[in-house]
mmCIF file of C-alpha atoms in Angstrom:
data_model
loop_
_atom_site.group_PDB
_atom_site.id
_atom_site.type_symbol
_atom_site.label_atom_id
_atom_site.label_comp_id
_atom_site.label_asym_id
_atom_site.label_seq_id
_atom_site.Cartn_x
_atom_site.Cartn_y
_atom_site.Cartn_z
ATOM 1 C CA LYS A 1 107.456 23.005 6.239
ATOM 2 C CA GLU A 2 106.437 19.476 5.204
ATOM 3 C CA LYS A 3 106.412 20.501 1.513
ATOM 4 C CA ILE A 4 109.903 21.997 1.771
ATOM 5 C CA GLY A 5 111.200 18.821 3.441
ATOM 6 C CA LYS A 6 110.080 16.730 0.468
ATOM 7 C CA GLU A 7 111.845 18.986 -2.059
ATOM 8 C CA VAL A 8 115.176 19.235 -0.252
ATOM 9 C CA LEU A 9 117.493 16.229 -0.061
ATOM 10 C CA ASP A 10 119.227 15.449 3.183
ATOM 11 C CA LEU A 11 122.848 16.735 3.069
ATOM 12 C CA SER A 12 124.292 13.266 3.674
ATOM 13 C CA GLU A 13 122.263 11.939 0.707
ATOM 14 C CA ILE A 14 123.658 14.687 -1.540
ATOM 15 C CA ILE A 15 127.243 13.979 -0.445
ATOM 16 C CA ASN A 16 126.747 10.264 -1.109
ATOM 17 C CA LEU A 17 125.262 10.918 -4.563
ATOM 18 C CA VAL A 18 128.082 13.283 -5.554
ATOM 19 C CA GLU A 19 130.782 10.888 -4.312
ATOM 20 C CA THR A 20 129.313 7.977 -6.305
ATOM 21 C CA ASP A 21 128.679 9.961 -9.523
ATOM 22 C CA GLU A 22 124.956 9.141 -9.232
ATOM 23 C CA GLY A 23 124.286 12.744 -8.351
ATOM 24 C CA TYR A 24 126.038 14.204 -11.375
ATOM 25 C CA ASP A 25 122.811 15.900 -12.502
ATOM 26 C CA LEU A 26 122.283 17.529 -9.087
ATOM 27 C CA LEU A 27 124.594 20.325 -10.188
ATOM 28 C CA SER A 28 122.190 21.249 -12.977
ATOM 29 C CA MET A 29 118.969 20.943 -10.947
ATOM 30 C CA GLN A 30 116.620 23.857 -11.209
ATOM 31 C CA VAL A 31 115.631 25.654 -8.029
ATOM 32 C CA PRO A 32 111.833 26.131 -7.752
ATOM 33 C CA GLY A 33 110.849 29.568 -9.029
ATOM 34 C CA GLN A 34 114.015 29.973 -11.064
ATOM 35 C CA THR A 35 113.808 30.462 -14.828
ATOM 36 C CA LYS A 36 114.896 27.517 -16.944
ATOM 37 C CA GLN A 37 118.593 27.734 -17.802
ATOM 38 C CA GLU A 38 120.384 26.549 -20.941
ATOM 39 C CA LYS A 39 121.332 22.874 -20.969
ATOM 40 C CA SER A 40 124.783 22.291 -19.574
ATOM 41 C CA LYS A 41 127.538 21.438 -22.041
ATOM 42 C CA GLU A 42 129.173 19.195 -19.440
ATOM 43 C CA PRO A 43 129.758 15.610 -20.570
ATOM 44 C CA LYS A 44 127.026 13.115 -19.798
ATOM 45 C CA ILE A 45 127.669 10.500 -17.127
ATOM 46 C CA LYS A 46 128.375 7.951 -19.868
ATOM 47 C CA ASP A 47 131.172 10.143 -21.259
ATOM 48 C CA LYS A 48 132.510 10.914 -17.775
ATOM 49 C CA LYS A 49 132.818 7.215 -16.920
ATOM 50 C CA ALA A 50 134.498 6.446 -20.271
ATOM 51 C CA VAL A 51 137.302 8.854 -19.420
ATOM 52 C CA SER A 52 138.029 6.858 -16.259
ATOM 53 C CA HIS A 53 139.174 3.999 -18.512
ATOM 54 C CA PHE A 54 142.119 6.148 -19.632
ATOM 55 C CA HIS A 55 144.930 8.083 -17.997
ATOM 56 C CA HIS A 56 144.336 11.790 -18.598
ATOM 57 C CA PHE A 57 146.933 14.561 -18.744
ATOM 58 C CA LYS A 58 146.020 18.230 -19.257
ATOM 59 C CA LEU A 59 148.823 20.451 -20.554
ATOM 60 C CA GLU A 60 148.738 24.237 -20.806
ATOM 61 C CA ASP A 61 144.981 24.190 -20.059
ATOM 62 C CA LYS A 62 144.185 23.309 -23.679
ATOM 63 C CA PHE A 63 145.816 20.026 -24.658
ATOM 64 C CA ASP A 64 144.174 16.849 -23.405
ATOM 65 C CA ILE A 65 146.289 13.718 -23.666
ATOM 66 C CA TYR A 66 144.642 10.341 -23.066
ATOM 67 C CA VAL A 67 146.492 7.057 -22.545
ATOM 68 C CA GLY A 68 144.918 3.619 -22.734
ATOM 69 C CA LYS A 69 145.188 1.369 -19.665
ATOM 70 C CA SER A 70 144.625 -2.041 -21.344
ATOM 71 C CA LYS A 71 143.987 -3.635 -24.740
ATOM 72 C CA ASP A 72 140.256 -2.970 -24.408
ATOM 73 C CA SER A 73 140.906 0.549 -23.182
ATOM 74 C CA ASN A 74 143.238 1.192 -26.151
ATOM 75 C CA HIS A 75 140.493 0.063 -28.530
ATOM 76 C CA GLU A 76 137.879 2.228 -26.790
ATOM 77 C CA LEU A 77 140.194 5.259 -26.789
ATOM 78 C CA THR A 78 141.240 4.940 -30.413
ATOM 79 C CA PHE A 79 138.016 3.918 -32.106
ATOM 80 C CA HIS A 80 135.192 5.265 -29.933
ATOM 81 C CA PHE A 81 136.493 8.184 -27.877
ATOM 82 C CA SER A 82 138.931 10.030 -30.144
ATOM 83 C CA LYS A 83 138.153 11.958 -33.336
ATOM 84 C CA GLY A 84 139.708 11.571 -36.789
ATOM 85 C CA ASN A 85 141.910 14.660 -36.527
ATOM 86 C CA ASP A 86 143.233 13.836 -33.065
ATOM 87 C CA LEU A 87 146.894 12.848 -32.984
ATOM 88 C CA TRP A 88 147.638 9.182 -32.225
ATOM 89 C CA PHE A 89 150.930 7.821 -30.830
ATOM 90 C CA HIS A 90 152.357 4.348 -30.153
ATOM 91 C CA ILE A 91 155.778 2.936 -29.319
ATOM 92 C CA LEU A 92 157.345 1.338 -32.415
ATOM 93 C CA GLY A 93 157.992 -2.403 -32.207
ATOM 94 C CA TYR A 94 156.727 -3.035 -28.662
ATOM 95 C CA GLU A 95 153.445 -3.605 -26.884
ATOM 96 C CA GLY A 96 152.154 -0.468 -25.258
ATOM 97 C CA SER A 97 149.361 1.980 -24.678
ATOM 98 C CA HIS A 98 147.704 4.042 -27.359
ATOM 99 C CA VAL A 99 148.193 7.762 -26.703
ATOM 100 C CA VAL A 100 145.869 10.416 -28.141
ATOM 101 C CA ILE A 101 146.162 14.199 -28.118
ATOM 102 C CA SER A 102 142.667 15.625 -28.373
ATOM 103 C CA HIS A 103 142.761 19.153 -29.754
ATOM 104 C CA ASN A 104 141.019 21.624 -32.023
ATOM 105 C CA ARG A 105 141.619 20.793 -35.671
ATOM 106 C CA ASP A 106 142.716 24.343 -36.471
ATOM 107 C CA GLU A 107 145.215 24.510 -33.639
ATOM 108 C CA GLU A 108 148.827 23.476 -34.179
ATOM 109 C CA VAL A 109 150.280 21.291 -31.436
ATOM 110 C CA PRO A 110 153.694 22.584 -30.245
ATOM 111 C CA ASN A 111 156.711 20.272 -30.429
ATOM 112 C CA HIS A 112 157.098 20.020 -26.643
ATOM 113 C CA ILE A 113 153.515 18.694 -26.367
ATOM 114 C CA LEU A 114 154.202 16.154 -29.144
ATOM 115 C CA ARG A 115 157.381 15.108 -27.327
ATOM 116 C CA TYR A 116 155.504 14.666 -24.051
ATOM 117 C CA ALA A 117 152.908 12.442 -25.758
ATOM 118 C CA GLY A 118 155.790 10.406 -27.193
ATOM 119 C CA MET A 119 157.336 10.109 -23.733
ATOM 120 C CA LEU A 120 154.004 8.794 -22.441
ATOM 121 C CA ALA A 121 153.881 6.229 -25.273
ATOM 122 C CA ILE A 122 157.307 4.953 -24.159
ATOM 123 C CA HIS A 123 156.506 5.169 -20.447
ATOM 124 C CA PHE A 124 153.318 3.098 -20.831
ATOM 125 C CA SER A 125 155.000 0.367 -22.893
ATOM 126 C CA LYS A 126 157.230 -2.683 -22.518
ATOM 127 C CA ARG A 127 160.181 -0.333 -23.182
ATOM 128 C CA ARG A 128 159.407 1.798 -20.118
ATOM 129 C CA ASN A 129 162.748 1.263 -18.331
ATOM 130 C CA GLN A 130 164.887 2.347 -21.318
ATOM 131 C CA MET A 131 163.395 5.882 -21.325
ATOM 132 C CA SER A 132 164.050 6.140 -25.052
ATOM 133 C CA GLY A 133 162.629 4.764 -28.248
ATOM 134 C CA GLU A 134 160.961 5.435 -31.546
ATOM 135 C CA VAL A 135 157.324 6.475 -31.463
ATOM 136 C CA ILE A 136 154.758 6.452 -34.264
ATOM 137 C CA LYS A 137 152.703 9.628 -34.733
ATOM 138 C CA THR A 138 149.762 9.898 -37.122
ATOM 139 C CA PHE A 139 146.245 11.254 -37.222
ATOM 140 C CA ARG A 140 143.649 8.962 -35.677
ATOM 141 C CA LYS A 141 141.813 8.756 -39.013
ATOM 142 C CA PHE A 142 144.799 6.811 -40.424
ATOM 143 C CA VAL A 143 144.581 4.097 -37.734
ATOM 144 C CA SER A 144 142.460 0.987 -38.368
ATOM 145 C CA PRO A 145 141.737 -2.109 -36.283
ATOM 146 C CA VAL A 146 143.277 -5.390 -37.456
ATOM 147 C CA LYS A 147 140.475 -7.738 -38.523
ATOM 148 C CA LYS A 148 140.403 -10.733 -36.185
ATOM 149 C CA GLY A 149 143.463 -9.286 -34.451
ATOM 150 C CA GLY A 150 141.809 -8.695 -31.103
ATOM 151 C CA ALA A 151 141.346 -5.517 -29.100
ATOM 152 C CA GLY A 152 144.187 -3.015 -29.354
ATOM 153 C CA LYS A 153 145.733 -4.443 -32.552
ATOM 154 C CA VAL A 154 145.953 -1.794 -35.268
ATOM 155 C CA THR A 155 147.458 -0.853 -38.602
ATOM 156 C CA TYR A 156 148.322 2.712 -39.516
ATOM 157 C CA THR A 157 149.406 4.815 -42.484
ATOM 158 C CA GLN A 158 150.868 8.272 -43.089
ATOM 159 C CA GLU A 159 152.919 7.975 -39.916
ATOM 160 C CA LYS A 160 155.985 9.900 -38.835
ATOM 161 C CA VAL A 161 158.552 8.345 -36.528
ATOM 162 C CA LEU A 162 159.754 10.410 -33.581
ATOM 163 C CA SER A 163 162.995 9.442 -31.851
ATOM 164 C CA ILE A 164 162.625 10.315 -28.183
ATOM 165 C CA THR A 165 164.950 10.162 -25.194
ATOM 166 C CA TYR A 166 163.998 11.530 -21.797
ATOM 167 C CA GLU A 167 164.917 11.482 -18.133
ATOM 168 C CA LYS A 168 162.745 9.966 -15.435
ATOM 169 C CA ARG A 169 162.176 13.365 -13.769
ATOM 170 C CA GLU A 170 160.464 14.618 -16.962
ATOM 171 C CA ILE A 171 157.681 12.041 -16.707
ATOM 172 C CA ASP A 172 157.095 11.825 -12.923
#
């Protein structure tokens, strides 16, 4: 009984660990006597915390859209989190969040998903109240940081400009 007590965490300790993300690995703990299972493909704690720096929208269970929350968050999203073939969006001519659609390279992104990402780029910008604007779309690999420009400042090439108008109910 004493040996079992040492191996089993108190329920309140487990709840506290799970609620604070410190117990993230508890879900993959091996029960004594069980055969070793394959390593989980779940993101590591580091990756899980990085996502909290961005707004996250999941559409149709396969399209992940991330939106930066600040200049530093935009930089992190664009240059450290996203991949070269992810789609990158930004409001044209205004300050605003970087928006990234993370997807499989071989998968075409439908127009309504592109439009929604553009709506998010407008919504999380200085043009938010107009609910319309022009949005830049390019692949992440064509976006570069401006040297000595500070976090969030970028240049881009091979862009397309999307003209988007929407109603408030579409974004809420």
